[in-house]
């Protein structure tokens, strides 16, 4: 069953919809919380959606529903970079503003993308982290979300570029596995990595579902100090594994702020304050003024740099999200 929530009645300030990749994802739930918070601030109506399965087909159905409802804007965390293009172009032809956030769609399918952090920095710091944890040598693997998730794939590309540096000559990336952002599959993929590569020393999981699943597997198997874990995770879900040493540290940004920024960007597009072009600026509530910048053949708005969570600060942040 899909998650479909709405707040308030139709508003003169417009109707703003957000579609996350799948229901039941804690990161997505926080992202939608932030989106709804912003929409309430500027007086619009928020529509929150997430399909039961992380597929492009399920998201396309939701886009078609929103077109029929004549919403003013759609913000989407995409399950596929290109497959949503026909549906999103149809929305834009009907006057609906489109932003992607978290996981992008191609530039032709959106007015602007909301990027949570610099993709190059995310990829490189995760490799640097696991390199330090494993003692600068050994086999490592990546446990990602879906094979079509554009954000994870971009981060993995930067991980591979970082690994080409001479300092990593004794580090071997043995496999990129995909848990499809499903907890059970992420658990089974982690177990398969451990079985297939008994000398494995480190796992990078750039997905909140995957890193929590891997943390549980490594903890249950008593592999602290033998196989290290880092990646991108929610502090509330990873506090146990950071404090027990399975995951010495990890990174993330604030998903609430990411959704919040996505809503304000959509509002700026709807009101005509921006057109999604390089150099456009707008006020994003408590985040202050934001600017549209070039990103490949399209444009984007950057939330900020990834933040490091470790044993020193995790108790504070686990209460936040």
PDB file of C-alpha atoms in Angstrom:
ATOM      1  CA  UNK A   1       0.000   0.000   0.000  1.00  0.00           C
ATOM      2  CA  UNK A   2       1.285   3.455  -0.824  1.00  0.00           C
ATOM      3  CA  UNK A   3       1.566   6.233   1.717  1.00  0.00           C
ATOM      4  CA  UNK A   4      -0.605   9.159   0.721  1.00  0.00           C
ATOM      5  CA  UNK A   5      -1.047  11.963   3.194  1.00  0.00           C
ATOM      6  CA  UNK A   6      -2.314  15.486   2.846  1.00  0.00           C
ATOM      7  CA  UNK A   7      -2.455  18.416   5.206  1.00  0.00           C
ATOM      8  CA  UNK A   8      -5.066  21.112   5.239  1.00  0.00           C
ATOM      9  CA  UNK A   9      -7.512  22.209   2.605  1.00  0.00           C
ATOM     10  CA  UNK A  10      -6.732  23.642  -0.812  1.00  0.00           C
ATOM     11  CA  UNK A  11      -4.944  26.955  -0.302  1.00  0.00           C
ATOM     12  CA  UNK A  12      -4.679  30.161  -2.255  1.00  0.00           C
ATOM     13  CA  UNK A  13      -0.906  29.764  -1.842  1.00  0.00           C
ATOM     14  CA  UNK A  14      -0.999  26.600  -3.900  1.00  0.00           C
ATOM     15  CA  UNK A  15      -0.796  22.832  -3.615  1.00  0.00           C
ATOM     16  CA  UNK A  16       2.670  21.312  -3.310  1.00  0.00           C
ATOM     17  CA  UNK A  17       3.302  17.583  -3.658  1.00  0.00           C
ATOM     18  CA  UNK A  18       6.378  15.578  -2.758  1.00  0.00           C
ATOM     19  CA  UNK A  19       6.984  11.980  -3.886  1.00  0.00           C
ATOM     20  CA  UNK A  20       9.691   9.974  -2.119  1.00  0.00           C
ATOM     21  CA  UNK A  21      11.247   6.766  -3.448  1.00  0.00           C
ATOM     22  CA  UNK A  22       9.375   4.314  -1.215  1.00  0.00           C
ATOM     23  CA  UNK A  23       7.192   4.158   1.872  1.00  0.00           C
ATOM     24  CA  UNK A  24       8.606   3.259   5.275  1.00  0.00           C
ATOM     25  CA  UNK A  25      12.023   4.826   4.681  1.00  0.00           C
ATOM     26  CA  UNK A  26      12.963   6.881   7.798  1.00  0.00           C
ATOM     27  CA  UNK A  27      15.046   9.279   5.711  1.00  0.00           C
ATOM     28  CA  UNK A  28      12.103   9.844   3.372  1.00  0.00           C
ATOM     29  CA  UNK A  29       9.725  10.391   6.252  1.00  0.00           C
ATOM     30  CA  UNK A  30      11.980  13.120   7.674  1.00  0.00           C
ATOM     31  CA  UNK A  31      12.374  14.675   4.222  1.00  0.00           C
ATOM     32  CA  UNK A  32       8.598  14.857   3.880  1.00  0.00           C
ATOM     33  CA  UNK A  33       8.320  16.322   7.394  1.00  0.00           C
ATOM     34  CA  UNK A  34      10.581  19.171   6.311  1.00  0.00           C
ATOM     35  CA  UNK A  35       8.658  19.655   3.078  1.00  0.00           C
ATOM     36  CA  UNK A  36       5.370  19.870   4.948  1.00  0.00           C
ATOM     37  CA  UNK A  37       6.841  22.283   7.515  1.00  0.00           C
ATOM     38  CA  UNK A  38       7.916  24.703   4.790  1.00  0.00           C
ATOM     39  CA  UNK A  39       4.601  24.510   2.933  1.00  0.00           C
ATOM     40  CA  UNK A  40       2.772  25.339   6.150  1.00  0.00           C
ATOM     41  CA  UNK A  41       5.070  28.323   6.684  1.00  0.00           C
ATOM     42  CA  UNK A  42       4.207  29.912   3.365  1.00  0.00           C
ATOM     43  CA  UNK A  43       0.548  28.959   3.648  1.00  0.00           C
ATOM     44  CA  UNK A  44       0.142  26.260   0.989  1.00  0.00           C
ATOM     45  CA  UNK A  45      -1.264  22.740   1.025  1.00  0.00           C
ATOM     46  CA  UNK A  46       1.204  19.845   1.279  1.00  0.00           C
ATOM     47  CA  UNK A  47       0.568  16.477  -0.386  1.00  0.00           C
ATOM     48  CA  UNK A  48       2.972  13.714   0.702  1.00  0.00           C
ATOM     49  CA  UNK A  49       3.340  10.510  -1.321  1.00  0.00           C
ATOM     50  CA  UNK A  50       5.584   7.446  -1.354  1.00  0.00           C
ATOM     51  CA  UNK A  51       4.958   4.195  -3.275  1.00  0.00           C
ATOM     52  CA  UNK A  52       4.998   0.818  -1.567  1.00  0.00           C
ATOM     53  CA  UNK A  53       7.765  -0.375  -3.920  1.00  0.00           C
ATOM     54  CA  UNK A  54      10.801   1.679  -5.039  1.00  0.00           C
ATOM     55  CA  UNK A  55       9.987   1.597  -8.756  1.00  0.00           C
ATOM     56  CA  UNK A  56       9.712   4.206 -11.496  1.00  0.00           C
ATOM     57  CA  UNK A  57       6.373   2.727 -12.555  1.00  0.00           C
ATOM     58  CA  UNK A  58       4.832   3.371  -9.151  1.00  0.00           C
ATOM     59  CA  UNK A  59       6.091   6.963  -9.152  1.00  0.00           C
ATOM     60  CA  UNK A  60       4.742   7.553 -12.677  1.00  0.00           C
ATOM     61  CA  UNK A  61       1.257   6.562 -11.477  1.00  0.00           C
ATOM     62  CA  UNK A  62       1.534   9.102  -8.673  1.00  0.00           C
ATOM     63  CA  UNK A  63       2.682  11.843 -11.054  1.00  0.00           C
ATOM     64  CA  UNK A  64      -0.331  11.164 -13.286  1.00  0.00           C
ATOM     65  CA  UNK A  65      -2.623  11.400 -10.248  1.00  0.00           C
ATOM     66  CA  UNK A  66      -1.110  14.740  -9.265  1.00  0.00           C
ATOM     67  CA  UNK A  67      -1.477  16.097 -12.803  1.00  0.00           C
ATOM     68  CA  UNK A  68      -5.185  15.192 -12.661  1.00  0.00           C
ATOM     69  CA  UNK A  69      -5.429  16.991  -9.301  1.00  0.00           C
ATOM     70  CA  UNK A  70      -3.942  20.179 -10.841  1.00  0.00           C
ATOM     71  CA  UNK A  71      -1.273  20.632  -8.190  1.00  0.00           C
ATOM     72  CA  UNK A  72       1.021  23.641  -8.528  1.00  0.00           C
ATOM     73  CA  UNK A  73       4.327  21.858  -7.971  1.00  0.00           C
ATOM     74  CA  UNK A  74       5.802  18.358  -7.697  1.00  0.00           C
ATOM     75  CA  UNK A  75       9.034  17.602  -5.826  1.00  0.00           C
ATOM     76  CA  UNK A  76      10.342  14.094  -6.443  1.00  0.00           C
ATOM     77  CA  UNK A  77      13.119  11.843  -5.173  1.00  0.00           C
ATOM     78  CA  UNK A  78      13.412   9.658  -8.243  1.00  0.00           C
ATOM     79  CA  UNK A  79      13.682   5.898  -8.531  1.00  0.00           C
ATOM     80  CA  UNK A  80      15.069   6.308 -12.064  1.00  0.00           C
ATOM     81  CA  UNK A  81      17.037   9.120 -13.716  1.00  0.00           C
ATOM     82  CA  UNK A  82      15.341   8.930 -17.139  1.00  0.00           C
ATOM     83  CA  UNK A  83      12.181   6.807 -16.888  1.00  0.00           C
ATOM     84  CA  UNK A  84      10.086   9.562 -15.294  1.00  0.00           C
ATOM     85  CA  UNK A  85      10.757  12.025 -18.123  1.00  0.00           C
ATOM     86  CA  UNK A  86       7.506  11.573 -20.137  1.00  0.00           C
ATOM     87  CA  UNK A  87       5.315  11.959 -17.044  1.00  0.00           C
ATOM     88  CA  UNK A  88       7.247  14.935 -15.657  1.00  0.00           C
ATOM     89  CA  UNK A  89       7.329  16.682 -19.042  1.00  0.00           C
ATOM     90  CA  UNK A  90       3.565  16.215 -19.225  1.00  0.00           C
ATOM     91  CA  UNK A  91       3.276  17.841 -15.805  1.00  0.00           C
ATOM     92  CA  UNK A  92       5.408  20.800 -16.871  1.00  0.00           C
ATOM     93  CA  UNK A  93       3.344  21.269 -20.057  1.00  0.00           C
ATOM     94  CA  UNK A  94       0.303  21.574 -17.771  1.00  0.00           C
ATOM     95  CA  UNK A  95       2.017  24.414 -15.885  1.00  0.00           C
ATOM     96  CA  UNK A  96       3.177  22.342 -12.919  1.00  0.00           C
ATOM     97  CA  UNK A  97       6.621  23.255 -11.591  1.00  0.00           C
ATOM     98  CA  UNK A  98       8.938  20.276 -11.036  1.00  0.00           C
ATOM     99  CA  UNK A  99      11.928  19.958  -8.744  1.00  0.00           C
ATOM    100  CA  UNK A 100      13.877  16.804  -7.998  1.00  0.00           C
ATOM    101  CA  UNK A 101      15.546  16.402  -4.622  1.00  0.00           C
ATOM    102  CA  UNK A 102      17.723  13.748  -2.986  1.00  0.00           C
ATOM    103  CA  UNK A 103      17.772  11.524  -6.119  1.00  0.00           C
ATOM    104  CA  UNK A 104      17.724  13.523  -9.360  1.00  0.00           C
ATOM    105  CA  UNK A 105      15.902  13.176 -12.660  1.00  0.00           C
ATOM    106  CA  UNK A 106      17.585  14.302 -15.868  1.00  0.00           C
ATOM    107  CA  UNK A 107      17.711  18.070 -16.567  1.00  0.00           C
ATOM    108  CA  UNK A 108      14.964  17.879 -19.225  1.00  0.00           C
ATOM    109  CA  UNK A 109      12.559  16.464 -16.632  1.00  0.00           C
ATOM    110  CA  UNK A 110      12.809  19.222 -14.021  1.00  0.00           C
ATOM    111  CA  UNK A 111      13.008  22.954 -13.462  1.00  0.00           C
ATOM    112  CA  UNK A 112      15.814  22.567 -10.928  1.00  0.00           C
ATOM    113  CA  UNK A 113      17.384  19.898  -8.687  1.00  0.00           C
ATOM    114  CA  UNK A 114      17.908  20.200  -4.927  1.00  0.00           C
ATOM    115  CA  UNK A 115      21.276  18.638  -4.079  1.00  0.00           C
ATOM    116  CA  UNK A 116      21.884  17.619  -0.472  1.00  0.00           C
ATOM    117  CA  UNK A 117      25.663  18.026  -0.666  1.00  0.00           C
ATOM    118  CA  UNK A 118      28.532  18.089  -3.109  1.00  0.00           C
ATOM    119  CA  UNK A 119      28.526  14.614  -4.777  1.00  0.00           C
ATOM    120  CA  UNK A 120      32.297  14.557  -5.225  1.00  0.00           C
ATOM    121  CA  UNK A 121      32.867  15.360  -1.567  1.00  0.00           C
ATOM    122  CA  UNK A 122      30.398  12.675  -0.457  1.00  0.00           C
ATOM    123  CA  UNK A 123      32.092   9.968  -2.518  1.00  0.00           C
ATOM    124  CA  UNK A 124      35.620  10.918  -1.577  1.00  0.00           C
ATOM    125  CA  UNK A 125      35.086  11.297   2.200  1.00  0.00           C
ATOM    126  CA  UNK A 126      33.459   7.869   2.427  1.00  0.00           C
ATOM    127  CA  UNK A 127      36.474   6.210   0.817  1.00  0.00           C
ATOM    128  CA  UNK A 128      38.813   8.238   3.011  1.00  0.00           C
ATOM    129  CA  UNK A 129      36.856   7.092   6.074  1.00  0.00           C
ATOM    130  CA  UNK A 130      36.920   3.364   5.302  1.00  0.00           C
ATOM    131  CA  UNK A 131      40.615   3.615   4.340  1.00  0.00           C
ATOM    132  CA  UNK A 132      41.444   4.925   7.797  1.00  0.00           C
ATOM    133  CA  UNK A 133      39.180   2.410   9.560  1.00  0.00           C
ATOM    134  CA  UNK A 134      40.637  -0.702   7.884  1.00  0.00           C
ATOM    135  CA  UNK A 135      44.258   0.309   8.442  1.00  0.00           C
ATOM    136  CA  UNK A 136      44.881   1.446   4.863  1.00  0.00           C
ATOM    137  CA  UNK A 137      44.668  -1.972   3.196  1.00  0.00           C
ATOM    138  CA  UNK A 138      42.254  -4.794   2.436  1.00  0.00           C
ATOM    139  CA  UNK A 139      39.058  -5.648   0.596  1.00  0.00           C
ATOM    140  CA  UNK A 140      36.071  -3.332   0.715  1.00  0.00           C
ATOM    141  CA  UNK A 141      32.563  -3.449  -0.754  1.00  0.00           C
ATOM    142  CA  UNK A 142      29.745  -0.988  -1.353  1.00  0.00           C
ATOM    143  CA  UNK A 143      26.178  -1.741  -0.280  1.00  0.00           C
ATOM    144  CA  UNK A 144      24.030   0.722  -2.195  1.00  0.00           C
ATOM    145  CA  UNK A 145      20.305   1.371  -2.706  1.00  0.00           C
ATOM    146  CA  UNK A 146      18.951   0.501  -6.152  1.00  0.00           C
ATOM    147  CA  UNK A 147      21.095   0.179  -9.266  1.00  0.00           C
ATOM    148  CA  UNK A 148      19.097   3.032 -10.845  1.00  0.00           C
ATOM    149  CA  UNK A 149      19.361   5.526  -7.950  1.00  0.00           C
ATOM    150  CA  UNK A 150      21.099   8.495  -9.575  1.00  0.00           C
ATOM    151  CA  UNK A 151      22.432  10.019  -6.358  1.00  0.00           C
ATOM    152  CA  UNK A 152      24.009   6.802  -5.055  1.00  0.00           C
ATOM    153  CA  UNK A 153      25.429   5.994  -8.492  1.00  0.00           C
ATOM    154  CA  UNK A 154      27.067   9.413  -8.728  1.00  0.00           C
ATOM    155  CA  UNK A 155      28.608   9.047  -5.263  1.00  0.00           C
ATOM    156  CA  UNK A 156      29.920   5.574  -6.214  1.00  0.00           C
ATOM    157  CA  UNK A 157      31.527   7.049  -9.342  1.00  0.00           C
ATOM    158  CA  UNK A 158      33.414   9.506  -7.131  1.00  0.00           C
ATOM    159  CA  UNK A 159      34.372   6.681  -4.745  1.00  0.00           C
ATOM    160  CA  UNK A 160      35.946   4.819  -7.661  1.00  0.00           C
ATOM    161  CA  UNK A 161      37.813   7.960  -8.765  1.00  0.00           C
ATOM    162  CA  UNK A 162      39.145   8.457  -5.236  1.00  0.00           C
ATOM    163  CA  UNK A 163      40.278   4.806  -5.157  1.00  0.00           C
ATOM    164  CA  UNK A 164      42.433   5.386  -8.235  1.00  0.00           C
ATOM    165  CA  UNK A 165      44.854   7.489  -6.179  1.00  0.00           C
ATOM    166  CA  UNK A 166      48.188   5.691  -5.501  1.00  0.00           C
ATOM    167  CA  UNK A 167      47.601   5.749  -1.729  1.00  0.00           C
ATOM    168  CA  UNK A 168      44.792   3.200  -2.202  1.00  0.00           C
ATOM    169  CA  UNK A 169      46.927   0.650  -4.080  1.00  0.00           C
ATOM    170  CA  UNK A 170      46.428  -1.881  -1.259  1.00  0.00           C
ATOM    171  CA  UNK A 171      42.658  -1.380  -1.136  1.00  0.00           C
ATOM    172  CA  UNK A 172      40.461  -3.550  -3.383  1.00  0.00           C
ATOM    173  CA  UNK A 173      36.806  -2.755  -4.144  1.00  0.00           C
ATOM    174  CA  UNK A 174      35.442  -6.280  -4.625  1.00  0.00           C
ATOM    175  CA  UNK A 175      31.760  -5.560  -5.310  1.00  0.00           C
ATOM    176  CA  UNK A 176      28.944  -3.014  -5.446  1.00  0.00           C
ATOM    177  CA  UNK A 177      25.853  -4.746  -4.043  1.00  0.00           C
ATOM    178  CA  UNK A 178      22.291  -3.403  -4.096  1.00  0.00           C
ATOM    179  CA  UNK A 179      19.797  -3.785  -1.254  1.00  0.00           C
ATOM    180  CA  UNK A 180      17.117  -1.820  -3.146  1.00  0.00           C
ATOM    181  CA  UNK A 181      16.547   0.300  -0.014  1.00  0.00           C
ATOM    182  CA  UNK A 182      14.691  -2.702   1.437  1.00  0.00           C
ATOM    183  CA  UNK A 183      15.788  -3.743   4.916  1.00  0.00           C
ATOM    184  CA  UNK A 184      15.503  -7.519   4.425  1.00  0.00           C
ATOM    185  CA  UNK A 185      17.308  -7.476   1.085  1.00  0.00           C
ATOM    186  CA  UNK A 186      20.023  -5.204   2.508  1.00  0.00           C
ATOM    187  CA  UNK A 187      20.529  -7.726   5.318  1.00  0.00           C
ATOM    188  CA  UNK A 188      20.779 -10.643   2.876  1.00  0.00           C
ATOM    189  CA  UNK A 189      23.170  -8.709   0.598  1.00  0.00           C
ATOM    190  CA  UNK A 190      25.411  -7.919   3.587  1.00  0.00           C
ATOM    191  CA  UNK A 191      25.413 -11.569   4.617  1.00  0.00           C
ATOM    192  CA  UNK A 192      26.239 -12.564   1.027  1.00  0.00           C
ATOM    193  CA  UNK A 193      29.187 -10.142   0.944  1.00  0.00           C
ATOM    194  CA  UNK A 194      30.584 -11.630   4.162  1.00  0.00           C
ATOM    195  CA  UNK A 195      30.176 -15.180   2.850  1.00  0.00           C
ATOM    196  CA  UNK A 196      31.590 -14.503  -0.632  1.00  0.00           C
ATOM    197  CA  UNK A 197      34.501 -12.395   0.602  1.00  0.00           C
ATOM    198  CA  UNK A 198      35.684 -13.865   3.936  1.00  0.00           C
ATOM    199  CA  UNK A 199      38.649 -11.434   3.939  1.00  0.00           C
ATOM    200  CA  UNK A 200      36.371  -8.409   3.593  1.00  0.00           C
ATOM    201  CA  UNK A 201      37.475  -5.590   5.904  1.00  0.00           C
ATOM    202  CA  UNK A 202      35.107  -2.745   5.148  1.00  0.00           C
ATOM    203  CA  UNK A 203      31.646  -1.836   3.848  1.00  0.00           C
ATOM    204  CA  UNK A 204      30.521   1.566   2.589  1.00  0.00           C
ATOM    205  CA  UNK A 205      26.724   1.885   2.573  1.00  0.00           C
ATOM    206  CA  UNK A 206      25.632   5.221   1.064  1.00  0.00           C
ATOM    207  CA  UNK A 207      21.998   4.599   1.982  1.00  0.00           C
ATOM    208  CA  UNK A 208      20.205   4.971   5.315  1.00  0.00           C
ATOM    209  CA  UNK A 209      18.422   1.648   4.939  1.00  0.00           C
ATOM    210  CA  UNK A 210      21.532  -0.241   3.877  1.00  0.00           C
ATOM    211  CA  UNK A 211      23.892   1.071   6.543  1.00  0.00           C
ATOM    212  CA  UNK A 212      21.445   0.269   9.369  1.00  0.00           C
ATOM    213  CA  UNK A 213      20.929  -3.232   7.986  1.00  0.00           C
ATOM    214  CA  UNK A 214      24.681  -3.782   7.679  1.00  0.00           C
ATOM    215  CA  UNK A 215      25.223  -2.431  11.193  1.00  0.00           C
ATOM    216  CA  UNK A 216      22.810  -5.001  12.591  1.00  0.00           C
ATOM    217  CA  UNK A 217      24.396  -7.892  10.671  1.00  0.00           C
ATOM    218  CA  UNK A 218      27.932  -6.988  11.769  1.00  0.00           C
ATOM    219  CA  UNK A 219      26.778  -6.537  15.368  1.00  0.00           C
ATOM    220  CA  UNK A 220      24.811  -9.809  15.460  1.00  0.00           C
ATOM    221  CA  UNK A 221      27.777 -11.713  14.023  1.00  0.00           C
ATOM    222  CA  UNK A 222      30.224 -10.161  16.489  1.00  0.00           C
ATOM    223  CA  UNK A 223      32.378  -8.672  13.744  1.00  0.00           C
ATOM    224  CA  UNK A 224      33.304  -5.447  15.536  1.00  0.00           C
ATOM    225  CA  UNK A 225      36.937  -4.654  14.785  1.00  0.00           C
ATOM    226  CA  UNK A 226      37.041  -7.217  11.967  1.00  0.00           C
ATOM    227  CA  UNK A 227      34.730  -5.626   9.373  1.00  0.00           C
ATOM    228  CA  UNK A 228      34.241  -1.851   9.554  1.00  0.00           C
ATOM    229  CA  UNK A 229      31.237   0.112   8.357  1.00  0.00           C
ATOM    230  CA  UNK A 230      30.675   3.689   7.219  1.00  0.00           C
ATOM    231  CA  UNK A 231      28.379   5.520   4.835  1.00  0.00           C
ATOM    232  CA  UNK A 232      25.283   7.666   5.095  1.00  0.00           C
ATOM    233  CA  UNK A 233      22.851   6.966   7.933  1.00  0.00           C
ATOM    234  CA  UNK A 234      20.246   8.416  10.240  1.00  0.00           C
ATOM    235  CA  UNK A 235      21.709   9.221  13.690  1.00  0.00           C
ATOM    236  CA  UNK A 236      18.643   7.773  15.441  1.00  0.00           C
ATOM    237  CA  UNK A 237      19.112   4.419  13.669  1.00  0.00           C
ATOM    238  CA  UNK A 238      22.908   4.305  13.792  1.00  0.00           C
ATOM    239  CA  UNK A 239      23.620   5.466  17.365  1.00  0.00           C
ATOM    240  CA  UNK A 240      23.803   1.865  18.619  1.00  0.00           C
ATOM    241  CA  UNK A 241      26.342   0.849  15.963  1.00  0.00           C
ATOM    242  CA  UNK A 242      28.456   3.994  16.343  1.00  0.00           C
ATOM    243  CA  UNK A 243      28.585   3.543  20.125  1.00  0.00           C
ATOM    244  CA  UNK A 244      29.405  -0.179  19.922  1.00  0.00           C
ATOM    245  CA  UNK A 245      32.233   0.509  17.443  1.00  0.00           C
ATOM    246  CA  UNK A 246      30.884  -1.383  14.427  1.00  0.00           C
ATOM    247  CA  UNK A 247      30.520   1.940  12.585  1.00  0.00           C
ATOM    248  CA  UNK A 248      33.142   4.314  14.062  1.00  0.00           C
ATOM    249  CA  UNK A 249      31.695   7.258  12.166  1.00  0.00           C
ATOM    250  CA  UNK A 250      29.426   8.105   9.237  1.00  0.00           C
ATOM    251  CA  UNK A 251      28.036  11.064   7.370  1.00  0.00           C
ATOM    252  CA  UNK A 252      24.714  12.603   6.388  1.00  0.00           C
ATOM    253  CA  UNK A 253      22.931  15.884   6.013  1.00  0.00           C
ATOM    254  CA  UNK A 254      19.688  16.939   7.554  1.00  0.00           C
ATOM    255  CA  UNK A 255      16.819  15.332   5.570  1.00  0.00           C
ATOM    256  CA  UNK A 256      14.349  17.675   7.228  1.00  0.00           C
ATOM    257  CA  UNK A 257      16.262  20.657   5.831  1.00  0.00           C
ATOM    258  CA  UNK A 258      16.470  18.951   2.430  1.00  0.00           C
ATOM    259  CA  UNK A 259      12.682  18.628   2.195  1.00  0.00           C
ATOM    260  CA  UNK A 260      12.283  22.129   3.606  1.00  0.00           C
ATOM    261  CA  UNK A 261      14.550  23.581   0.904  1.00  0.00           C
ATOM    262  CA  UNK A 262      12.732  21.609  -1.798  1.00  0.00           C
ATOM    263  CA  UNK A 263       9.401  23.121  -0.797  1.00  0.00           C
ATOM    264  CA  UNK A 264      10.735  26.678  -0.741  1.00  0.00           C
ATOM    265  CA  UNK A 265      12.369  26.186  -4.152  1.00  0.00           C
ATOM    266  CA  UNK A 266       9.074  24.887  -5.545  1.00  0.00           C
ATOM    267  CA  UNK A 267       7.275  27.886  -4.062  1.00  0.00           C
ATOM    268  CA  UNK A 268       9.793  30.274  -5.628  1.00  0.00           C
ATOM    269  CA  UNK A 269       9.167  28.648  -9.011  1.00  0.00           C
ATOM    270  CA  UNK A 270       5.389  28.832  -8.620  1.00  0.00           C
ATOM    271  CA  UNK A 271       5.446  32.492  -7.590  1.00  0.00           C
ATOM    272  CA  UNK A 272       7.879  33.384 -10.371  1.00  0.00           C
ATOM    273  CA  UNK A 273      10.646  34.494  -8.012  1.00  0.00           C
ATOM    274  CA  UNK A 274      12.972  32.122  -9.878  1.00  0.00           C
ATOM    275  CA  UNK A 275      12.923  30.285 -13.213  1.00  0.00           C
ATOM    276  CA  UNK A 276      15.476  27.666 -12.238  1.00  0.00           C
ATOM    277  CA  UNK A 277      18.218  29.505 -14.134  1.00  0.00           C
ATOM    278  CA  UNK A 278      21.822  30.043 -13.030  1.00  0.00           C
ATOM    279  CA  UNK A 279      22.106  33.080 -10.781  1.00  0.00           C
ATOM    280  CA  UNK A 280      18.486  33.043  -9.597  1.00  0.00           C
ATOM    281  CA  UNK A 281      18.211  33.659  -5.852  1.00  0.00           C
ATOM    282  CA  UNK A 282      15.364  33.258  -3.398  1.00  0.00           C
ATOM    283  CA  UNK A 283      14.625  33.209   0.318  1.00  0.00           C
ATOM    284  CA  UNK A 284      14.380  29.682   1.776  1.00  0.00           C
ATOM    285  CA  UNK A 285      12.957  30.422   5.219  1.00  0.00           C
ATOM    286  CA  UNK A 286      15.358  29.736   8.087  1.00  0.00           C
ATOM    287  CA  UNK A 287      17.960  28.434   5.598  1.00  0.00           C
ATOM    288  CA  UNK A 288      18.348  31.986   4.286  1.00  0.00           C
ATOM    289  CA  UNK A 289      19.055  33.016   0.726  1.00  0.00           C
ATOM    290  CA  UNK A 290      19.862  30.258  -1.760  1.00  0.00           C
ATOM    291  CA  UNK A 291      21.228  30.491  -5.299  1.00  0.00           C
ATOM    292  CA  UNK A 292      20.661  28.381  -8.410  1.00  0.00           C
ATOM    293  CA  UNK A 293      23.966  27.076  -9.808  1.00  0.00           C
ATOM    294  CA  UNK A 294      25.066  25.104 -12.860  1.00  0.00           C
ATOM    295  CA  UNK A 295      25.057  21.290 -12.567  1.00  0.00           C
ATOM    296  CA  UNK A 296      26.105  19.499 -15.738  1.00  0.00           C
ATOM    297  CA  UNK A 297      23.543  20.366 -18.414  1.00  0.00           C
ATOM    298  CA  UNK A 298      21.009  21.480 -15.820  1.00  0.00           C
ATOM    299  CA  UNK A 299      20.812  23.566 -12.666  1.00  0.00           C
ATOM    300  CA  UNK A 300      20.661  22.811  -8.962  1.00  0.00           C
ATOM    301  CA  UNK A 301      20.471  24.344  -5.497  1.00  0.00           C
ATOM    302  CA  UNK A 302      22.980  23.046  -2.919  1.00  0.00           C
ATOM    303  CA  UNK A 303      21.889  22.398   0.675  1.00  0.00           C
ATOM    304  CA  UNK A 304      25.390  22.118   2.189  1.00  0.00           C
ATOM    305  CA  UNK A 305      28.368  19.886   3.039  1.00  0.00           C
ATOM    306  CA  UNK A 306      28.011  16.359   4.527  1.00  0.00           C
ATOM    307  CA  UNK A 307      28.220  16.239   8.327  1.00  0.00           C
ATOM    308  CA  UNK A 308      30.293  13.719  10.309  1.00  0.00           C
ATOM    309  CA  UNK A 309      28.565  11.783  13.100  1.00  0.00           C
ATOM    310  CA  UNK A 310      30.729   9.945  15.651  1.00  0.00           C
ATOM    311  CA  UNK A 311      30.689   8.759  19.251  1.00  0.00           C
ATOM    312  CA  UNK A 312      31.264  12.311  20.484  1.00  0.00           C
ATOM    313  CA  UNK A 313      28.118  13.843  19.006  1.00  0.00           C
ATOM    314  CA  UNK A 314      25.771  10.948  18.230  1.00  0.00           C
ATOM    315  CA  UNK A 315      23.771  11.148  21.480  1.00  0.00           C
ATOM    316  CA  UNK A 316      22.850  14.728  20.675  1.00  0.00           C
ATOM    317  CA  UNK A 317      21.895  14.074  17.069  1.00  0.00           C
ATOM    318  CA  UNK A 318      19.991  10.827  17.626  1.00  0.00           C
ATOM    319  CA  UNK A 319      17.322  12.888  19.377  1.00  0.00           C
ATOM    320  CA  UNK A 320      16.967  15.131  16.328  1.00  0.00           C
ATOM    321  CA  UNK A 321      16.366  12.629  13.518  1.00  0.00           C
TER     322      UNK A 321
END
